[in-house]
Every structure is written in C-alpha cells, then in structure tokens.
PDB file of C-alpha atoms and ligand atoms in Angstrom:
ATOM      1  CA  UNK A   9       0.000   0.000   0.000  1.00  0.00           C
ATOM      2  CA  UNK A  10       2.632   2.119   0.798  1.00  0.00           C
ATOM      3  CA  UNK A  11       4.006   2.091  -2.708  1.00  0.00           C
ATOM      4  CA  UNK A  12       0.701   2.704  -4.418  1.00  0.00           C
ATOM      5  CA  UNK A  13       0.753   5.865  -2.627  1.00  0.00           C
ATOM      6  CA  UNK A  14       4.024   7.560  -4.691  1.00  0.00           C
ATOM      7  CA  UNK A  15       2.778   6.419  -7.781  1.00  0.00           C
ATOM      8  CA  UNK A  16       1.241   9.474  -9.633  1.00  0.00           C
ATOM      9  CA  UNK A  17      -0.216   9.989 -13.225  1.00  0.00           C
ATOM     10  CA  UNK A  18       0.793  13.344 -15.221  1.00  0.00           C
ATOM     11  CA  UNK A  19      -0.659  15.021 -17.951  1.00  0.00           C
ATOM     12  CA  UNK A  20       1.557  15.232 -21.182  1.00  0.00           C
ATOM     13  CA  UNK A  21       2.389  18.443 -23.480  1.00  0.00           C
ATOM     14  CA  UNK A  22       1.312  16.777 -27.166  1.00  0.00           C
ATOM     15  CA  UNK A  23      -1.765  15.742 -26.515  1.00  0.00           C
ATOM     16  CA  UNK A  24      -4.219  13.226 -24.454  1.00  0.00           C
ATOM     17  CA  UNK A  25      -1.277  10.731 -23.400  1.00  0.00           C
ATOM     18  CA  UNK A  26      -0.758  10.437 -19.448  1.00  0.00           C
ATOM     19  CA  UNK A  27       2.363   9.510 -17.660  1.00  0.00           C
ATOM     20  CA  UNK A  28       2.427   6.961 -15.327  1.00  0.00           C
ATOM     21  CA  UNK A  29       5.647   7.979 -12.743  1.00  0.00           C
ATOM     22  CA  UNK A  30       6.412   5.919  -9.553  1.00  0.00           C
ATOM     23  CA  UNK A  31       6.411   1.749 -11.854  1.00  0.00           C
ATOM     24  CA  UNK A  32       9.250   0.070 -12.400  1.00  0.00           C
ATOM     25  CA  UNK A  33       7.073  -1.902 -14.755  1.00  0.00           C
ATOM     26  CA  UNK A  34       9.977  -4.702 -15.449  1.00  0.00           C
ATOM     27  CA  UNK A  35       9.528  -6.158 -12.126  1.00  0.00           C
ATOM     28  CA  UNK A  36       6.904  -8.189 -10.610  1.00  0.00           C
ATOM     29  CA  UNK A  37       4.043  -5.986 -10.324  1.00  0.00           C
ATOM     30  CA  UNK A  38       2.067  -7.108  -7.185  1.00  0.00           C
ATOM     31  CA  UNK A  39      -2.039  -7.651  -7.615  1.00  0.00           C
ATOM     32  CA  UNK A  40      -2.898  -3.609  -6.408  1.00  0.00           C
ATOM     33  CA  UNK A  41      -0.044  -2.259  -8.905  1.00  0.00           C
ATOM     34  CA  UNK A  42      -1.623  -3.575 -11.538  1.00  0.00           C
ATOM     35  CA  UNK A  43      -5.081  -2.978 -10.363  1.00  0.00           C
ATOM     36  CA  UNK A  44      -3.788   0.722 -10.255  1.00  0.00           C
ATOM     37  CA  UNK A  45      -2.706   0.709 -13.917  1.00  0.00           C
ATOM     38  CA  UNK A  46      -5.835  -1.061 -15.227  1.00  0.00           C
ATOM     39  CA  UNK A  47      -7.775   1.651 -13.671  1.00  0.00           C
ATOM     40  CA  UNK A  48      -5.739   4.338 -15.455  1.00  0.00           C
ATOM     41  CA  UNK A  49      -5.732   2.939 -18.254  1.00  0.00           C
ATOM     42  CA  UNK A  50      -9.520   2.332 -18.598  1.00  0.00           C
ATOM     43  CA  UNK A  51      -9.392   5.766 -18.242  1.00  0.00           C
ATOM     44  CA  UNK A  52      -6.444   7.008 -20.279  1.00  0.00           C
ATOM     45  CA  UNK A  53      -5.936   4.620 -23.054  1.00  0.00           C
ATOM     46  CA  UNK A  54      -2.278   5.951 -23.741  1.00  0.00           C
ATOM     47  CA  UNK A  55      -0.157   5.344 -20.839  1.00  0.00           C
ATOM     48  CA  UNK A  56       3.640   6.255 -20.903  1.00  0.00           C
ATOM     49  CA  UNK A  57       6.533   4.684 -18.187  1.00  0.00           C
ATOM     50  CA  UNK A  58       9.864   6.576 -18.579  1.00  0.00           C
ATOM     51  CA  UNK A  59      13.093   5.131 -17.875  1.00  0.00           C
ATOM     52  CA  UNK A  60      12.318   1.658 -17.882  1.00  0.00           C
ATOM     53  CA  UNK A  61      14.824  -1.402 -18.401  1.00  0.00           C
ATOM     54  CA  UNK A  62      12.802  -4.700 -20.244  1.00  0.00           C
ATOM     55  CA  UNK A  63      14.392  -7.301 -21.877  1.00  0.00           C
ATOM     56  CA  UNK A  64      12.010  -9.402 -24.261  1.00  0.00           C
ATOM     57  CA  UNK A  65      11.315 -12.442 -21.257  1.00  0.00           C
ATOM     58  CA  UNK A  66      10.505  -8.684 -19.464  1.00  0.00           C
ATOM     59  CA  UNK A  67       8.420  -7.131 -21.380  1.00  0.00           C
ATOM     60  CA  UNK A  68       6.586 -10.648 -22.184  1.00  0.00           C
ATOM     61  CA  UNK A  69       6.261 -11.442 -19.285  1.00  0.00           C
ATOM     62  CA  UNK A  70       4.538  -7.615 -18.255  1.00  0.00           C
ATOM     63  CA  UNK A  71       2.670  -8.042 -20.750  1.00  0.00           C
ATOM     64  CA  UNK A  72       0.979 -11.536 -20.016  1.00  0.00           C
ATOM     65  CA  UNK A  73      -0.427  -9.340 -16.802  1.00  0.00           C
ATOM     66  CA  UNK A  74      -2.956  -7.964 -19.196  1.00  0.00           C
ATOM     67  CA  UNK A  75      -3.958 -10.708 -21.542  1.00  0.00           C
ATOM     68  CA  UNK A  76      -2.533 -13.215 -23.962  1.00  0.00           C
ATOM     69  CA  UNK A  77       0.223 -12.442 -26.292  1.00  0.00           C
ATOM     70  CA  UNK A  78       0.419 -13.457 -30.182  1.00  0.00           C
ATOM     71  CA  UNK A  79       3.291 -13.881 -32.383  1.00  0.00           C
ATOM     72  CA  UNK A  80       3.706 -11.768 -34.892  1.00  0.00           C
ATOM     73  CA  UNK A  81       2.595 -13.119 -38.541  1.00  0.00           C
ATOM     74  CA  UNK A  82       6.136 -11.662 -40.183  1.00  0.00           C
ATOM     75  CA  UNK A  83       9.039 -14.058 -38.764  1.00  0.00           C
ATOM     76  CA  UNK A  84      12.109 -12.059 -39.657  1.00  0.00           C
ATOM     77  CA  UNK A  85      10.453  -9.306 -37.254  1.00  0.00           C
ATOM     78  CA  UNK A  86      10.096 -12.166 -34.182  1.00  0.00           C
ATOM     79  CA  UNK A  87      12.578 -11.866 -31.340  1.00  0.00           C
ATOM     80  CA  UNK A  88      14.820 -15.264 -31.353  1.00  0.00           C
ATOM     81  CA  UNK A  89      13.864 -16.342 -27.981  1.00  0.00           C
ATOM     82  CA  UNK A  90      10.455 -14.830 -27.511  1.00  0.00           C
ATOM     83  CA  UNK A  91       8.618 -15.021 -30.387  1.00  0.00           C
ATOM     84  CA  UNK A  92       5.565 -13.085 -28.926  1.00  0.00           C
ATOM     85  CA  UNK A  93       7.738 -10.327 -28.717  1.00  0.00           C
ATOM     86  CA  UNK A  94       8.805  -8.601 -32.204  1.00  0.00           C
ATOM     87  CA  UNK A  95      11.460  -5.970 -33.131  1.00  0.00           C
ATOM     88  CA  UNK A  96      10.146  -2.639 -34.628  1.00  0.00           C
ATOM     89  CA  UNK A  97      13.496  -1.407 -36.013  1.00  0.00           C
ATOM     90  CA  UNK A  98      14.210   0.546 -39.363  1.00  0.00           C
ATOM     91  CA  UNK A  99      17.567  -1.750 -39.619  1.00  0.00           C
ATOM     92  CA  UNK A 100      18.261  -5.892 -39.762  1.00  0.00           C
ATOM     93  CA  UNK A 101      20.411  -7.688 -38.286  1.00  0.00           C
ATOM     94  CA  UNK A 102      23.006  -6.677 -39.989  1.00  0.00           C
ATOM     95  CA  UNK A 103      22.658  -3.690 -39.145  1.00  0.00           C
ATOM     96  CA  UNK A 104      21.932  -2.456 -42.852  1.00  0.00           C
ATOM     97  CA  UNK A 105      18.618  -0.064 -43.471  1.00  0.00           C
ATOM     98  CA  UNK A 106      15.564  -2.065 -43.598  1.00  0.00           C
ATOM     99  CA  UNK A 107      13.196  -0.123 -46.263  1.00  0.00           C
ATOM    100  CA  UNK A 108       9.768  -1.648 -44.656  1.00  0.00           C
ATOM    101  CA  UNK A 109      11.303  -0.795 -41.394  1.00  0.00           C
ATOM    102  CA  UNK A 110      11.647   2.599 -42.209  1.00  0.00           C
ATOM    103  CA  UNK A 111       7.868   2.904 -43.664  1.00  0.00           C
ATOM    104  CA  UNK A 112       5.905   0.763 -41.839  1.00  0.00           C
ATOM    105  CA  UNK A 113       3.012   1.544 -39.666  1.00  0.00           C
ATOM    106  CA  UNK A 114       2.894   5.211 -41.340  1.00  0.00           C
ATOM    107  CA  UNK A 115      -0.454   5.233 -41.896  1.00  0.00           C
ATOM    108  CA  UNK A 116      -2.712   5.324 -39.709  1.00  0.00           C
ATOM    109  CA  UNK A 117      -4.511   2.135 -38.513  1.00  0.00           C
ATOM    110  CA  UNK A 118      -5.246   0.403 -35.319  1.00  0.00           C
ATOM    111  CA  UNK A 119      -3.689  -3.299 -35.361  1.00  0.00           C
ATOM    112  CA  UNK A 120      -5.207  -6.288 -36.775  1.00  0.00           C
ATOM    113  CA  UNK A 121      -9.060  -4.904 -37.463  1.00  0.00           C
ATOM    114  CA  UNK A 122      -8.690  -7.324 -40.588  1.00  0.00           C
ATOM    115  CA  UNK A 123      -9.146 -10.385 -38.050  1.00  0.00           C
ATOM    116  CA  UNK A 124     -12.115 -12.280 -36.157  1.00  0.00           C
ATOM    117  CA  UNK A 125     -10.687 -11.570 -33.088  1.00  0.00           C
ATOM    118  CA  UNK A 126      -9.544  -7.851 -31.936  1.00  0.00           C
ATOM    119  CA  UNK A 127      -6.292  -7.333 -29.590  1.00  0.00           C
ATOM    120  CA  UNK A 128      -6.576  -5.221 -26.237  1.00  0.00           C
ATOM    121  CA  UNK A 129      -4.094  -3.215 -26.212  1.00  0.00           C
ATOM    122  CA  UNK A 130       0.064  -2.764 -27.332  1.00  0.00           C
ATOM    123  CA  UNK A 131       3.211  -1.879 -26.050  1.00  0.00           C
ATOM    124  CA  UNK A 132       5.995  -0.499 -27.097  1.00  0.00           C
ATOM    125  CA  UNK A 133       9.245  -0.150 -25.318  1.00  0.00           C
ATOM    126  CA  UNK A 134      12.288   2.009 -26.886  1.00  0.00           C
ATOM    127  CA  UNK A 135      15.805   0.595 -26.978  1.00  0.00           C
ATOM    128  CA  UNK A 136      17.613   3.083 -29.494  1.00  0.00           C
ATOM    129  CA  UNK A 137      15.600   6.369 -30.730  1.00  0.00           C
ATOM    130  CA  UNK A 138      16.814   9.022 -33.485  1.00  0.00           C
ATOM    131  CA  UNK A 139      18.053  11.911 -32.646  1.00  0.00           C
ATOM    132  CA  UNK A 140      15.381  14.221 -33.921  1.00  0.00           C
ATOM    133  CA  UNK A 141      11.398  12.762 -35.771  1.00  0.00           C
ATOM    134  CA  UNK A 142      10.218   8.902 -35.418  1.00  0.00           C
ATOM    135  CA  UNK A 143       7.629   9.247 -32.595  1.00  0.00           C
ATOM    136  CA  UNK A 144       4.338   7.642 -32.674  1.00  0.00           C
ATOM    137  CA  UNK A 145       0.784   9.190 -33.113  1.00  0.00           C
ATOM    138  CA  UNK A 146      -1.823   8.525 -31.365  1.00  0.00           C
ATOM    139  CA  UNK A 147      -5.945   9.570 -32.098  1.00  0.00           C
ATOM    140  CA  UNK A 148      -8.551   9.005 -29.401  1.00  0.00           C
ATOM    141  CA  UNK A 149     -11.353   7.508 -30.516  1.00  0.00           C
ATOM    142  CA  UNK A 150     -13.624   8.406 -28.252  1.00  0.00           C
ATOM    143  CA  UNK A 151     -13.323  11.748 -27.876  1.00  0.00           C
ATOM    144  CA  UNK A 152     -13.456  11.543 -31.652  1.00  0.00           C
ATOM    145  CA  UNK A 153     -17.080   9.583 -31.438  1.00  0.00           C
ATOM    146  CA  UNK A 154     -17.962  12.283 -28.998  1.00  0.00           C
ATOM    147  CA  UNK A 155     -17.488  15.687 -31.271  1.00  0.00           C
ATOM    148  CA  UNK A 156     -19.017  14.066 -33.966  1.00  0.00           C
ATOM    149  CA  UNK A 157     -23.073  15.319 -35.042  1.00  0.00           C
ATOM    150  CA  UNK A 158     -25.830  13.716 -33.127  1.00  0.00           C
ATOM    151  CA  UNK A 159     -27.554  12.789 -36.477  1.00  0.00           C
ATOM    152  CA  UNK A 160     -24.009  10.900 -37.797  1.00  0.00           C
ATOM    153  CA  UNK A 161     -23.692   9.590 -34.422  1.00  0.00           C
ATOM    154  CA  UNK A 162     -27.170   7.717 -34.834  1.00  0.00           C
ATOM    155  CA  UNK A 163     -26.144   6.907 -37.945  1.00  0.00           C
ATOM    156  CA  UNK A 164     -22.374   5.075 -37.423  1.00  0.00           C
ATOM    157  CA  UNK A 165     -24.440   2.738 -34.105  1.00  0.00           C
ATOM    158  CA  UNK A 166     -26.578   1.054 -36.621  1.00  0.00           C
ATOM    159  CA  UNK A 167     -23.729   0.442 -39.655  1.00  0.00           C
ATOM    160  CA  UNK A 168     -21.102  -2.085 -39.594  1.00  0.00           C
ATOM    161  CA  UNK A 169     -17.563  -1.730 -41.077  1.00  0.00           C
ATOM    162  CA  UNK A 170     -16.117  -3.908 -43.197  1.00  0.00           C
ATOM    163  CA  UNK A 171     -12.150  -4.805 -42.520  1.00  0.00           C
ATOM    164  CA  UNK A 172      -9.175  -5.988 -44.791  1.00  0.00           C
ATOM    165  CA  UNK A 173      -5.577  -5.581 -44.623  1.00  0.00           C
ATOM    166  CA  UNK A 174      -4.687  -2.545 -45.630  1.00  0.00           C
ATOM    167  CA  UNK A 175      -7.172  -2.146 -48.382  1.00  0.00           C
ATOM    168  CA  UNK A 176      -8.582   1.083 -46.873  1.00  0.00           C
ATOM    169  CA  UNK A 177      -8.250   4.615 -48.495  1.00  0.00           C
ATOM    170  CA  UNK A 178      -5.696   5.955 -45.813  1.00  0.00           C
ATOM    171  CA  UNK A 179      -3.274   2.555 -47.387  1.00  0.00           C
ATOM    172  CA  UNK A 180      -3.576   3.032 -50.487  1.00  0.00           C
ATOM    173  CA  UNK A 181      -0.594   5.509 -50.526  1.00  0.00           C
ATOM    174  CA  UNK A 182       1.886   3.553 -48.810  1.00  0.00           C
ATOM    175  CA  UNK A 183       0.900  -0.045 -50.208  1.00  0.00           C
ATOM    176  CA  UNK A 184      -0.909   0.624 -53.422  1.00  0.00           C
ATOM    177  CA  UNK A 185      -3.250  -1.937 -52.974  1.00  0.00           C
ATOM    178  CA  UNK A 186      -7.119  -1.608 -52.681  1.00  0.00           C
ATOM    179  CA  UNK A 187      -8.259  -5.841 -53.298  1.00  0.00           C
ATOM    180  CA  UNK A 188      -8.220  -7.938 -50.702  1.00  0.00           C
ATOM    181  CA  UNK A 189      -5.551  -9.855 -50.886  1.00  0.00           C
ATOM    182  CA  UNK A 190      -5.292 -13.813 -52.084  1.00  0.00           C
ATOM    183  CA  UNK A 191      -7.276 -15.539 -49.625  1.00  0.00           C
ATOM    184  CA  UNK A 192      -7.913 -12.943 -47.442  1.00  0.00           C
ATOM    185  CA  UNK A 193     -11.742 -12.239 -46.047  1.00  0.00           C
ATOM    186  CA  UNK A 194     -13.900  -9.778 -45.009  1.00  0.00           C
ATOM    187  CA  UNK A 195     -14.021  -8.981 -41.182  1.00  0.00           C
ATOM    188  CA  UNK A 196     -17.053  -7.356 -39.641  1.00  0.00           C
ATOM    189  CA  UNK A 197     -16.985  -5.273 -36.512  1.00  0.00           C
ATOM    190  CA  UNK A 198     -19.997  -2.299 -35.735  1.00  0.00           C
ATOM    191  CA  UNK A 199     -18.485   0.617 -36.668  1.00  0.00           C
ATOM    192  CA  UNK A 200     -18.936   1.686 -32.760  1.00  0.00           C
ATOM    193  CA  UNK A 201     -17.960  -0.305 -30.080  1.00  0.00           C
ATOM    194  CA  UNK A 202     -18.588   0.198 -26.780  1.00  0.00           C
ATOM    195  CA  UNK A 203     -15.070   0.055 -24.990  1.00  0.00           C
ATOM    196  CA  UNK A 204     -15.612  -3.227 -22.439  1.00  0.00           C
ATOM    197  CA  UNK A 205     -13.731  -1.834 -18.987  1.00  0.00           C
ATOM    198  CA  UNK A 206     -15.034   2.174 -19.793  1.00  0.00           C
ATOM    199  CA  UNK A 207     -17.865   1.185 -21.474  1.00  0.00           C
ATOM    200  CA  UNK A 208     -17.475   4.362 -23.523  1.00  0.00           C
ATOM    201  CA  UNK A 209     -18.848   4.172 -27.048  1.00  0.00           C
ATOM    202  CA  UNK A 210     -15.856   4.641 -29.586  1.00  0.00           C
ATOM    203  CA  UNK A 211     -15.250   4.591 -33.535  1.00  0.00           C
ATOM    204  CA  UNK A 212     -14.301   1.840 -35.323  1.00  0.00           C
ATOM    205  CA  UNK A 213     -13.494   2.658 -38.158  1.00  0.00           C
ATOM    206  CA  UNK A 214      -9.661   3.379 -39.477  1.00  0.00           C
ATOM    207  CA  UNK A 215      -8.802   4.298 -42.635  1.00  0.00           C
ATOM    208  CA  UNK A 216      -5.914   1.619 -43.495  1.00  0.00           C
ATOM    209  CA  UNK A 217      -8.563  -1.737 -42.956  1.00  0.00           C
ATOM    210  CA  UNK A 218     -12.116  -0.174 -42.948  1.00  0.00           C
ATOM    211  CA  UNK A 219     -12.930   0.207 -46.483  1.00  0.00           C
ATOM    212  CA  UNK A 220     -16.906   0.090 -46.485  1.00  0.00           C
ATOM    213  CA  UNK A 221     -19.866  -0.638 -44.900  1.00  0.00           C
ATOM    214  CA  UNK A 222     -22.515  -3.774 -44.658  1.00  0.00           C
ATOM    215  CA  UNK A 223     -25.388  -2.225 -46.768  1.00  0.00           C
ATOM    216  CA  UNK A 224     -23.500   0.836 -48.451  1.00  0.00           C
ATOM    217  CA  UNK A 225     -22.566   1.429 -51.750  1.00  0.00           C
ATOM    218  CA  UNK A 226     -18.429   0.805 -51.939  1.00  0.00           C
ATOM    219  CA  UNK A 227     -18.206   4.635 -52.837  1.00  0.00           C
ATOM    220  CA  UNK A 228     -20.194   6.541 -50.074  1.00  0.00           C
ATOM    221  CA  UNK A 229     -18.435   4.117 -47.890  1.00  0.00           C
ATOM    222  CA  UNK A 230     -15.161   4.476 -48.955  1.00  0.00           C
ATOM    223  CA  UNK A 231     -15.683   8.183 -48.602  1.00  0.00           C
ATOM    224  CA  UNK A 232     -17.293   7.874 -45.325  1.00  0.00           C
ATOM    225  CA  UNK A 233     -14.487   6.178 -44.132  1.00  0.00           C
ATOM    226  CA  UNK A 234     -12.341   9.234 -45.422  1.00  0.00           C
ATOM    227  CA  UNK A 235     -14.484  11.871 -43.217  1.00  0.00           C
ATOM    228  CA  UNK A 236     -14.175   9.670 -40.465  1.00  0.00           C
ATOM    229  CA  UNK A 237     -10.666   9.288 -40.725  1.00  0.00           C
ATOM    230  CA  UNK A 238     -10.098  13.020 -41.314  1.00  0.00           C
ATOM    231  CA  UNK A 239     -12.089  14.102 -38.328  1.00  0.00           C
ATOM    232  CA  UNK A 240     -10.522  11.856 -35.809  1.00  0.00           C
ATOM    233  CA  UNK A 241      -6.785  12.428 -36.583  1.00  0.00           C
ATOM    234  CA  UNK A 242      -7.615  16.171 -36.008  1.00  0.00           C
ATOM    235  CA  UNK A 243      -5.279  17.408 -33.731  1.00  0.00           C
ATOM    236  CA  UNK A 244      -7.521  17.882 -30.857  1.00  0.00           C
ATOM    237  CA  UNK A 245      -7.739  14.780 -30.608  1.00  0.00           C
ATOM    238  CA  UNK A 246      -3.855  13.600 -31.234  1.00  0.00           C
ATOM    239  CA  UNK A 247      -1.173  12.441 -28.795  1.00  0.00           C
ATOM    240  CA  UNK A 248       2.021  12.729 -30.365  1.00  0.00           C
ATOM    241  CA  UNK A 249       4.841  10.728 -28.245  1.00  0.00           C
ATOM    242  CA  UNK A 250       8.682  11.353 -28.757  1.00  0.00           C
ATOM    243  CA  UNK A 251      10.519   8.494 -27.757  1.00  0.00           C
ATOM    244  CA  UNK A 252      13.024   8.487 -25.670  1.00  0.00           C
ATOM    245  CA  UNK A 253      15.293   5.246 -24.953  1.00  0.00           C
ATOM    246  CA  UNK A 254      13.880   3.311 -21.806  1.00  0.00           C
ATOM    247  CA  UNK A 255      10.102   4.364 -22.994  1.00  0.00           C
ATOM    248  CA  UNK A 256       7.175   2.117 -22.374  1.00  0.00           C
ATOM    249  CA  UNK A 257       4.161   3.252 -23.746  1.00  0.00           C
ATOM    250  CA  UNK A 258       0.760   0.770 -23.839  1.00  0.00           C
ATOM    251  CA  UNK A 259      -2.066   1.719 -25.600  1.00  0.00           C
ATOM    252  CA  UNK A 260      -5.372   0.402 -26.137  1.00  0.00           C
ATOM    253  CA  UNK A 261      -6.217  -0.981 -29.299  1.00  0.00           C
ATOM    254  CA  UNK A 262     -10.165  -0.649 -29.222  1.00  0.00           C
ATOM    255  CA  UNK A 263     -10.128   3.061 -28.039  1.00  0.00           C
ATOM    256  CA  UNK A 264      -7.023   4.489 -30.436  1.00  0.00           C
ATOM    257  CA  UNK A 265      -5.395   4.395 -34.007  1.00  0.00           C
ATOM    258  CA  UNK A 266      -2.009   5.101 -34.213  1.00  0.00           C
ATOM    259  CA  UNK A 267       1.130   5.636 -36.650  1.00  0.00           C
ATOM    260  CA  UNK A 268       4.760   5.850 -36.980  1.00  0.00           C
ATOM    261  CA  UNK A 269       5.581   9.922 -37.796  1.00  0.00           C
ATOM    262  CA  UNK A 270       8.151   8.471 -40.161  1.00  0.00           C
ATOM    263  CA  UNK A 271       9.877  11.521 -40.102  1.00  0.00           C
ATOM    264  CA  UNK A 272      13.413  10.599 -38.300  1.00  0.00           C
ATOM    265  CA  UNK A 273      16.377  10.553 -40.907  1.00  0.00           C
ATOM    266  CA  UNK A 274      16.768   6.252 -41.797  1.00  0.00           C
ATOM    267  CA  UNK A 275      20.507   6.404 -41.191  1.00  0.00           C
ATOM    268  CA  UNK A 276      19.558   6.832 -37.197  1.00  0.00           C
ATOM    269  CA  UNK A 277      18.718   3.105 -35.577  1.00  0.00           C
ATOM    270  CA  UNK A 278      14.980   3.164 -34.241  1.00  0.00           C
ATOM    271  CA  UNK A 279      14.445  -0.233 -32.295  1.00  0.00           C
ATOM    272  CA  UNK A 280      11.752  -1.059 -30.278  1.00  0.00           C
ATOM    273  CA  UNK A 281      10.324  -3.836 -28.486  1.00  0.00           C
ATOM    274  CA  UNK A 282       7.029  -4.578 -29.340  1.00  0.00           C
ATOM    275  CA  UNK A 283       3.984  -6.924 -28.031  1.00  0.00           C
ATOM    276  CA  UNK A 284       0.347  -6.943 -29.138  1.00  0.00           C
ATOM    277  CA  UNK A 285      -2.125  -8.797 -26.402  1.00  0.00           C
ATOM    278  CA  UNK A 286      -5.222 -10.169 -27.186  1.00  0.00           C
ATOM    279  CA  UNK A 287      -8.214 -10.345 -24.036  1.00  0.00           C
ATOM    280  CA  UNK A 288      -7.308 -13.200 -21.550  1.00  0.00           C
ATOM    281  CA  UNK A 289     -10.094 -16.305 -21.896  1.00  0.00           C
ATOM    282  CA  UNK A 290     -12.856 -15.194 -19.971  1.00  0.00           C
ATOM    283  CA  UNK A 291     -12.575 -11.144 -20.233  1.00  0.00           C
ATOM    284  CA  UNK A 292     -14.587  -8.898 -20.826  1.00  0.00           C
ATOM    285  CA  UNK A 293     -15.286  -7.809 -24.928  1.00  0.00           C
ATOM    286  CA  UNK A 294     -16.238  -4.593 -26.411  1.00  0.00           C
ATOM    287  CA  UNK A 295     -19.975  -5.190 -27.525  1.00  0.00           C
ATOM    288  CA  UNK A 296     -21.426  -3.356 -30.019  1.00  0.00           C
ATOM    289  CA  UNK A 297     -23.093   0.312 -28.575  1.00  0.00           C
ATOM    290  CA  UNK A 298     -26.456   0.319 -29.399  1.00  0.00           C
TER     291      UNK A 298
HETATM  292 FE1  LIG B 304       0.407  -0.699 -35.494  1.00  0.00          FE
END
C-alpha cells in the first residue's frame, strides 16, 4: 500500500497521453499495482513509463499481466527467444537499413481490425531512438465519437464496417493496394464499439482496414471512411509521443489508431520492443453500442 501511494499519473504536453511515474514496470508488479494501472488505463488509453529497463522475457512477461500475447505473422520481425515479442526497427540484423522498417506503420490504422478476433491493447518499449522525428501518433477515438453530429452519431451505431488488410483509403498511398488480398476475407466489426472496462462508445473505423460498410454502396463508404478518418486524426484529438530510450508506452487498441511519424532521418537506428495482447479467456469484450 505504501508504494501505491508515490505512484502518480501526469498530464503530457502533445496531446491526451498520461504519464504513469512511480512503476518500475519490469519487475513483478504485485495484484494492487496492476489494479492501479488497469484503472488508469480504462481511463487514459495511452499510458507512458519513462526510464524503464525490459528485456524481451521482461516485457513478455509484463505483458501476459494484461492478456494473452500473439506472435507476430512476419518471422524475420520475431525476437529469437520470444517469439511473442517482435522488433520494430528501421535496420536488420546486420545492421543495414531495412526499407519496410523505415515505412511501416505510417499510416494510420489500429492493429489487426482485418481479423475475427480484436487485440486489447500494445506496447511499445524504446531501446535506441533518433536523434530528432520517429515518434508515434496517437488519435482518441472516443473523444473523436464524442465531437461528432448527433444525427451521424445515430447513424455510425446502426452500420457495420467492413475490414481488410490494408485495403482502406488511408493505405492506399503507402501499399498501393485496394483488393483484398489472395485468400484474405472480409471482417465485420460495428463501426462503434462500446469500450468493455469504460464502457465508452468509440469509432471503429480506421482508414488503413475499414474500407466500407454492410449495406453501403463501396463509394459513399469508402468516402465515409475518409471523413471519419479526417475528423478523428484532427489534432484535438492527437497524442504525439517522442521516444526516448527506456520508454514504455501501452495503448489500447479498441479506443485508439495510431502511426509511426516516419519523419526521423533512416541512417539513425529506431528499435523497439514490441507486443500486441489479445483479451485473456474469460474477459470482458467490447460489444457493439447500441
Ligand atoms: Fe500498429
């Protein structure tokens, strides 16, 4: 107890990110630590831990206090001895520039909408940061639901969005492709969710997987999806993080989108740690708001 009482939560400059100061999150959290953080981060869905030290077995195993862990689908991105922890890096192993490194994640998306099941939140820690650029943006989602017209509102609860991997308008730019691709399918999720620990209602729509809606024509959709996207990565609504090395920062996949600024000069190493962590069996499940 005495502990919980010097941890503190801090407002940020660049937007609706919180700090979390007082967690070494790399050691064992006990039960009311991590009761403390779930609460803040039902409430804040962008939660940042400075200084911290994980290894992958670290961060894995911080991260399996919140949920189940996947492997990432791309192998060459897998850490050796953990594969549910991946690398985010702009370089390989070589050390040579890695051109999808340097790119990815630039537009904005949240992770995985193209699948049955949706992850809860993920986590990114920072091991080597340019100088100057590569931070990662952040849009909330619910405030962005919130500001939008009562009449739209109404609207978005009774339409469902249609998800595939990167076949949105907001990917079109970076991956040039608008098909599904071989053997991929649809995904359906309502278009607002209500979050399942806030129980706020938020949009679900991003403009890299969301590419129309059940019962639209493709157009209006696709061009729904655009105004969405437009409004919610309005800067009112933006966190923009600049990493520093030792950063944690977890963010929740239902209430957020996010992207890589790309803006750091390639030549500087960017590597981070990354984990994505899907709802434990038996947790709760954001529900459609209706
Ligand atoms: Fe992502």
């Amino acid at each position: 107890m005495a502990e919980i009482q010097k941890v503190e939560i801090r407002a940020l400059d660049n937007g609706f990110g919180r700090e979390v100061v007082g967690i070494d999150a790399s050691s064992r959290l006990d039960d009311e630590t991590l009761g403390w953080i779930e609460q803040a981060f039902a409430e804040h869905p962008v939660l940042v831990f400075r200084q911290q030290r994980f290894d992958a077995p670290a961060l894995d195993a911080f991260a399996r206090r919140f949920g189940t862990p996947q492997r990432h689908v791309m192998l060459k991105y897998r850490h050796p001895e953990i594969p549910e922890v991946s690398y985010v890096r702009n370089v390989d192993d070589a050390g040579k520039t890695d051109p999808f490194g340097v790119k990815r994640a630039s537009n904005w998306h949240a992770d995985a909408t193209y699948e049955t099941h949706l992850p809860r939140l993920a986590m990114l820690h920072a091991l080597e940061v340019p100088s100057t650029g590569g931070g990662t943006l952040f849009a909330d989602m619910r405030a962005a639901f919130d500001a939008l017209e009562p009449d739209l509102k109404e609207t978005l609860i009774s339409l469902t969005g249609v998800h595939g991997f990167n076949v949105g308008p907001g990917a079109e730019k970076l991956y040039a492709t608008q098909k599904l691709a071989v053997g991929q399918v649809d995904q359906f999720h309502p278009a607002v969710l209500r979050h399942p620990y806030s129980g706020r209602p938020i949009l679900f729509v991003n403009p890299s997987h969301t590419y129309r809606f059940v019962g639209m024509e493709v157009g209006a959709g696709w061009e729904l999806v655009e105004r969405l996207s437009k409004h919610a990565i309005e800067p009112r609504f933006r966190y923009h993080h600049h990493w520093q090395p030792g950063d944690l920062v977890i963010w929740d996949e239902l209430a957020t989108m996010h992207r890589n600024a790309a803006d750091a000069d390639p030549k500087e190493r960017r590597v981070l740690l990354r984990s994505i962590v899907y709802p434990a069996v038996g947790a709760p499940k954001p529900i459609a708001a209706v």
